[in-house]
Amino acid sequence: MCWTAKSFIRGLSYSVKYCSKDNRLQKICLYSKLKPKKCHILDWSGSTHNSTVPPGSILPWRFFSCKQEGTEIPCKRKKIVSITTPELLYKDLLKSEQKNWNEISGRYKAMAERIKKKIEELHKRYTLSSESPRIKVGESVYFEENGCIFLSKADDVDEGNIRILFSAEDLGFDDAFVQRIRISPDQRYMATSLKSENSEEATCVVMKLGDFPVVEKVIPNVFSFEWVTNDVLYYTSQKNLKCQDVFMTTFTKQKHTKLVYTEQDARFFVDIYCTKDRRFLTINSNSKTTSEVWLVDCRRPFKSPVLVQARTKGVIYHIEHRNDELYILTTYGEPAEYKLMKAPVSSSGMENWQLVYAVEEKTKLIDLEMFSDHCILFLQNAGHLYLNVISFVSHSVQSIKLPAWACAFELESHPEHTTSTCYFQLTSPVHPPKRFAYSFKENNLIEQAVQEVPIITNCHTTRLLAKSKDETLVPITVFHNTNSKELHRKPLLVHVYGAYGIDLNMSFKEEKLLLIEEGWILAYCHVRGGGELGHSWHKDGCQHNKLKGLHDLKACIMLLHELGFSQPKYTALAAASAGGVLAGALCNSNPEVIRAMVLQAPFVDVLNTMMKTHLPLTIEEQEEWGNPLADKKCMKYIKSYCPYHNIKPQCYPSVFITAYENDQRIPLTGVLRYVQKLRKAALDHAGRTKKKGNWIPNIILDIQANGSHCDSSWEDSLNEVARQLAFLKKELEDV
C-alpha cells in the first residue's frame, strides 16, 4: 500500500536521502551523511524512497523473471530446429544495446565530466555541511556516520568522548549502508539493519551493548523490527518482495524465536512499529486500499495480538496511543480523506470511533506526530505547507503557516513523547534543507541556524493550475531563475509521476539547482494518480481513471507553453518507474509537445506485466491498475494507454533511458523490448516521410551493471545524472 500519511510513526528512524523510485519507495531509514547522498535528476516518488516509503507501504516496483524454457519443433525433413529462447533473445538484445551505447556514449563524455564537477561542488557546498541525524535516548545520543554507529552523552559530543559501537565494514558488510536503528528501552541491545545497493533484502544485526559490544544475533531478510521490551524483538521477514510473516525473538537466558502472525492474502503487505509512548506494538497489514491492525501489549509481549478492527474494503487506518485511548488515522467515513479519530482501547471497533479532526477537501495530510499533550499534523493545500497543532488539554487547533518556498519536509525523530518541541526540516528541489522547531510552550515556529548554509535568492517559485480535459484544475509548481529573460527560449524540464497516491519528490537535489543557475525552468506536474491533493486525488487517477493522469499532464505542458514558459522544441519530460506509464503514454499520444524524454527504470509494459499473476507483485497491484485477466474492459482500457502497446510510426522525441541489470522490480527485458520497438517505429516514420532534413530522434538505453531500482553508489548515481543532463543539454540547448 502507498501510505498517504507518510511515515505515520517514525520512532528512532530517519531518512536523509531519497529512496525512490515510485515512490514505489521505502523511507524511514538512517543513512550516513558523510557518505554522499544519492542524487537523481529524476524524482521517484518518490521516495526514497524520501522520499522516503512509509512503513507498511506496498513497494510498487516490479519483479520479473525473463527465463523460460526453450522449445524444439520438428520440420518436414525430420530435423530438429532449435528455436531461439526468450533467454537467448534477451542476451542478444542486451549485447546489442550495450554495443550501441558504447558507440554513442563518447558524444556525451566531455560534457558529462563538466557536469559532474559542478554537481560535486554544489554537493560540498550544501550537503556536507549538514551533521548526521542524532537519536536521543535518555541521556545518550546515537548517530551514524560512514557505516559506523557511535554513542555519546547528550551534553558531551566532543570527539574524545565518543564511543564506536558498530562498524559495518568490520562485520564483513563492506558494500552495505545502515538502513534502520532500534535501541532497546534499557539500552542493553541495539538492532541495526544493513542493506547493500544491489539487493532488495536487508540483514538485521543485533548487538549486545556494554563496555565491549558483541554481536548477539544476525537475522537475514528482515524488513521492519521493533523492541517490545528490553529483551524481546519483533520483526517481519521479506521474501520475493513480500512481507507477510511476523516473528518474535527473545534475548533472555532461554532464547527462542517463534512465528506470531501470518498474512494469508497476497494483496497485503505487513510491517510493524511501536506507538510513540511504547505502550503497544502494532502489526499493520495493508493493501493499497484496505488495512487491518493488530496490537501487541508491550507489557505482555508473549500474549497473542489483539485485533483493532477487521479489514473493511476501502478503509485504511493506522494507530497511535495516548492515555488508554487509540488515536486512529483513517479514511473511514465521508469524505473518504484522512481524518483523525479515537476510541477506547477496550472497545476499539469502528462503531466506537469518534472524530477528532477532519482534513479539509483537497488537502493532503502528509504526516502526523503524536506527543503527550499535543498532536501535530503536517498538511498541504494548493501546494503550500502548514502545520495544525491539536491540543488535547485545551481542545484547540492552532494553524501555523510555513515559508512559501517550502515544498517538502522531513520530520526528525522524537523518541520521547513528553518533549515540548517538534523538530523538522523544510526543503524544495532548489532549496537546501533548513531546520525548524515548533515549541508547544511558546506556541511559535523557530528557524534553527545550526550551520551557515548559502541562501538561495535567485530562484522564483510559481504555483499554477492547469485545466484538464474534464475541467479539473491540476497543480503545477514552477521554478526559474529570477534573472532569466525571454523565458519562452529557455529549456524546460517537466517532471511527472501520478501513481500509487505518491507525491512527486520535491526534496533538494543539487542537479536541480545547477539547472536553475544555468537558466533552465523546472516544472512539477501534480497529476491525478499521485497523492498531492489527498486520497481522492489518487483514486481519481487509478484503474479505470488512468487516462485522467495523461490528460492532466498534457494540460500542464500546454499551459506552461501558453504562459511563455519555454516551447515544445526546448521542452523535455522526466519520469521514473511508474511515472514512465504517463510519460510513455504522452510520448505516443502527443509527441509534438516535447523535444526529449529522460526515463529511469521506467514501467512501460503495463498490460503484459499485469497478465502475469505468477509475479510476486501483480496481484497486489491490481488495486492500482486493474485486473485484465478477469475483466475484458479493463484489458482494453490498459491497452489504450500502455506505452509499449501504443508505439506507432511517427515523429518521436529523443529518449534517454537508464535501466539496471539487477533491477528486480522493473524487468530489463521489458525495457529492452520497448526501446527496440520505439527505435524501429521512429526509423520507419523517417523512412516513409523522406523529407529533406528529416529529423531522426536519438533513442538511447544506458544499462547499468551495478545499482538497483532503489539504490546505487554515490559515484554510479552521479555518473547517471551527469549523462542524463548531458543528453538533455545536447537535445535542448543545441537546437
Coordinates of N, CA, C and O in Angstrom, one line a residue, residues 136-205:
K136 N 18.3 10.6 20.3 CA 18.5 10.8 21.7 C 17.6 9.8 22.5 O 16.4 9.8 22.3
V137 N 18.2 9.0 23.3 CA 17.5 8.1 24.2 C 18.0 8.3 25.6 O 19.1 8.0 26.0
G138 N 17.1 8.9 26.4 CA 17.6 9.3 27.8 C 18.7 10.3 27.7 O 18.6 11.4 27.1
E139 N 19.8 10.0 28.4 CA 21.0 10.9 28.4 C 22.0 10.5 27.3 O 23.1 11.1 27.2
S140 N 21.6 9.5 26.5 CA 22.6 9.0 25.4 C 22.1 9.5 24.0 O 21.0 9.7 23.8
V141 N 23.1 9.7 23.2 CA 22.9 10.1 21.8 C 23.6 9.1 20.9 O 24.8 8.8 21.0
Y142 N 22.8 8.5 20.0 CA 23.3 7.6 19.0 C 23.3 8.3 17.6 O 22.4 8.9 17.3
F143 N 24.4 8.1 16.9 CA 24.4 8.6 15.5 C 25.3 7.8 14.6 O 26.1 7.0 15.1
E144 N 25.0 7.8 13.3 CA 25.7 7.0 12.3 C 26.5 7.9 11.3 O 26.0 8.9 10.9
E145 N 27.7 7.5 11.1 CA 28.5 8.2 10.1 C 29.3 7.1 9.3 O 30.1 6.3 9.9
N146 N 29.2 7.1 8.0 CA 30.1 6.3 7.2 C 30.0 4.8 7.5 O 31.1 4.2 7.5
G147 N 28.9 4.3 7.8 CA 28.7 2.9 8.1 C 29.1 2.5 9.5 O 29.1 1.3 9.9
C148 N 29.3 3.5 10.4 CA 29.6 3.2 11.8 C 28.6 3.9 12.7 O 28.1 4.9 12.3
I149 N 28.3 3.2 13.8 CA 27.3 3.8 14.7 C 28.1 4.2 16.0 O 28.9 3.4 16.6
F150 N 27.9 5.4 16.5 CA 28.6 6.0 17.6 C 27.6 6.3 18.8 O 26.4 6.5 18.6
L151 N 28.2 6.4 20.0 CA 27.4 6.7 21.2 C 28.2 7.8 21.9 O 29.4 7.8 22.0
S152 N 27.4 8.8 22.4 CA 28.0 9.9 23.2 C 26.9 10.3 24.2 O 25.7 9.9 24.1
K153 N 27.3 11.1 25.2 CA 26.3 11.6 26.1 C 25.6 12.9 25.5 O 26.2 13.6 24.7
A154 N 24.4 13.1 25.9 CA 23.6 14.1 25.3 C 24.3 15.5 25.4 O 24.2 16.4 24.5
D155 N 25.0 15.7 26.5 CA 25.6 17.1 26.8 C 27.1 17.1 26.5 O 27.8 18.0 26.9
D156 N 27.6 16.0 25.9 CA 29.0 15.9 25.7 C 29.3 15.2 24.4 O 29.4 14.0 24.4
V157 N 29.4 15.9 23.3 CA 29.6 15.3 22.0 C 31.0 15.6 21.4 O 31.2 15.5 20.2
D158 N 31.9 15.9 22.3 CA 33.3 16.1 21.9 C 33.9 14.8 21.3 O 33.6 13.7 21.8
E159 N 34.8 15.0 20.4 CA 35.3 13.8 19.7 C 36.0 12.8 20.7 O 35.8 11.6 20.5
G160 N 36.6 13.3 21.7 CA 37.3 12.4 22.6 C 36.4 11.6 23.5 O 36.8 10.6 24.2
N161 N 35.1 12.0 23.6 CA 34.1 11.3 24.4 C 33.1 10.5 23.7 O 32.0 10.1 24.2
I162 N 33.4 10.1 22.4 CA 32.5 9.4 21.6 C 33.0 7.9 21.4 O 34.2 7.7 21.2
R163 N 32.1 7.0 21.6 CA 32.4 5.6 21.5 C 31.9 5.0 20.2 O 30.7 5.3 19.8
I164 N 32.6 4.1 19.6 CA 32.1 3.4 18.4 C 31.5 2.1 18.9 O 32.1 1.3 19.6
L165 N 30.2 1.9 18.4 CA 29.5 0.7 18.8 C 29.5 -0.4 17.7 O 29.4 -1.6 18.0
F166 N 29.6 0.1 16.5 CA 29.3 -0.8 15.4 C 30.0 -0.3 14.1 O 30.0 0.9 13.8
S167 N 30.6 -1.2 13.4 CA 31.2 -0.9 12.1 C 30.7 -1.9 11.1 O 31.0 -3.1 11.2
A168 N 30.0 -1.5 10.0 CA 29.5 -2.5 9.0 C 30.7 -3.1 8.3 O 30.6 -4.4 8.1
E169 N 31.7 -2.4 8.0 CA 32.9 -3.0 7.3 C 33.6 -4.0 8.2 O 33.9 -5.1 7.7
D170 N 33.7 -3.8 9.5 CA 34.4 -4.7 10.4 C 33.6 -6.0 10.5 O 34.2 -7.1 10.8
L171 N 32.3 -6.0 10.3 CA 31.5 -7.2 10.4 C 31.3 -7.9 9.0 O 30.6 -8.8 8.9
G172 N 32.0 -7.4 8.0 CA 32.0 -8.0 6.7 C 31.0 -7.5 5.7 O 30.8 -8.1 4.7
F173 N 30.3 -6.4 6.1 CA 29.3 -5.8 5.2 C 29.9 -4.6 4.5 O 29.6 -3.5 4.7
D174 N 30.9 -4.9 3.6 CA 31.7 -3.8 3.0 C 30.8 -2.9 2.1 O 31.1 -1.7 2.1
D175 N 29.9 -3.4 1.4 CA 29.1 -2.6 0.5 C 27.8 -2.2 1.0 O 26.9 -1.8 0.2
A176 N 27.5 -2.4 2.3 CA 26.2 -2.1 2.8 C 26.1 -0.8 3.5 O 27.2 -0.2 4.0
F177 N 24.9 -0.2 3.6 CA 24.7 1.0 4.4 C 23.7 0.7 5.5 O 22.9 -0.2 5.4
V178 N 23.8 1.5 6.6 CA 22.9 1.4 7.7 C 21.5 1.9 7.3 O 21.4 3.1 6.9
Q179 N 20.5 1.1 7.4 CA 19.2 1.5 7.0 C 18.3 1.9 8.1 O 17.5 2.9 8.0
R180 N 18.4 1.2 9.2 CA 17.5 1.5 10.4 C 18.2 1.1 11.7 O 19.0 0.2 11.7
I181 N 17.9 1.8 12.7 CA 18.4 1.6 14.1 C 17.3 1.5 15.1 O 16.4 2.4 15.1
R182 N 17.3 0.5 16.0 CA 16.4 0.5 17.1 C 17.2 0.1 18.3 O 18.0 -0.8 18.4
I183 N 17.0 0.9 19.4 CA 17.7 0.8 20.7 C 16.6 0.2 21.7 O 15.5 0.7 21.7
S184 N 17.0 -0.8 22.4 CA 16.1 -1.4 23.4 C 15.8 -0.4 24.5 O 16.7 0.5 24.7
P185 N 14.7 -0.4 25.2 CA 14.3 0.6 26.2 C 15.4 0.8 27.2 O 15.6 1.9 27.7
D186 N 16.1 -0.3 27.7 CA 17.1 -0.1 28.7 C 18.5 0.1 28.1 O 19.5 0.1 28.8
Q187 N 18.6 0.2 26.8 CA 19.8 0.4 26.0 C 20.8 -0.7 26.2 O 22.0 -0.5 26.0
R188 N 20.4 -1.9 26.5 CA 21.3 -3.0 26.6 C 21.6 -3.6 25.2 O 22.6 -4.2 25.0
Y189 N 20.6 -3.4 24.3 CA 20.7 -4.0 22.9 C 20.5 -3.0 21.9 O 19.7 -2.0 22.1
M190 N 21.1 -3.2 20.7 CA 20.8 -2.3 19.6 C 20.6 -3.2 18.3 O 21.4 -4.1 18.1
A191 N 19.5 -3.0 17.6 CA 19.3 -3.7 16.4 C 19.5 -2.8 15.2 O 19.0 -1.7 15.2
T192 N 20.2 -3.2 14.2 CA 20.5 -2.4 13.1 C 20.3 -3.2 11.8 O 20.7 -4.4 11.7
S193 N 19.7 -2.6 10.8 CA 19.5 -3.3 9.5 C 20.5 -2.7 8.5 O 20.7 -1.5 8.5
L194 N 21.1 -3.6 7.7 CA 22.1 -3.3 6.7 C 21.6 -3.7 5.4 O 21.1 -4.8 5.2
K195 N 21.8 -2.9 4.4 CA 21.3 -3.2 3.0 C 22.3 -2.8 2.0 O 22.9 -1.7 2.1
S196 N 22.6 -3.7 1.1 CA 23.5 -3.3 0.0 C 22.8 -2.6 -1.1 O 21.6 -2.7 -1.2
E197 N 23.6 -2.0 -2.0 CA 23.0 -1.2 -3.1 C 22.5 -2.1 -4.2 O 21.8 -1.6 -5.1
N198 N 22.8 -3.4 -4.2 CA 22.4 -4.3 -5.3 C 21.4 -5.3 -4.8 O 21.3 -6.3 -5.5
S199 N 20.8 -5.1 -3.7 CA 19.9 -6.1 -3.1 C 18.7 -5.5 -2.5 O 18.7 -4.4 -2.0
E200 N 17.6 -6.2 -2.6 CA 16.3 -5.8 -2.0 C 16.3 -6.1 -0.5 O 15.5 -5.5 0.2
E201 N 17.0 -7.2 -0.1 CA 16.9 -7.7 1.2 C 17.8 -7.0 2.2 O 18.9 -6.6 1.8
A202 N 17.4 -6.8 3.4 CA 18.2 -6.2 4.5 C 18.5 -7.3 5.5 O 17.8 -8.3 5.7
T203 N 19.7 -7.1 6.2 CA 20.1 -8.1 7.3 C 20.0 -7.3 8.6 O 20.6 -6.2 8.7
C204 N 19.4 -7.9 9.6 CA 19.3 -7.2 10.9 C 20.4 -7.8 11.8 O 20.5 -9.1 12.0
V205 N 21.3 -7.0 12.3 CA 22.3 -7.4 13.3 C 22.0 -6.9 14.7 O 21.8 -5.6 14.8

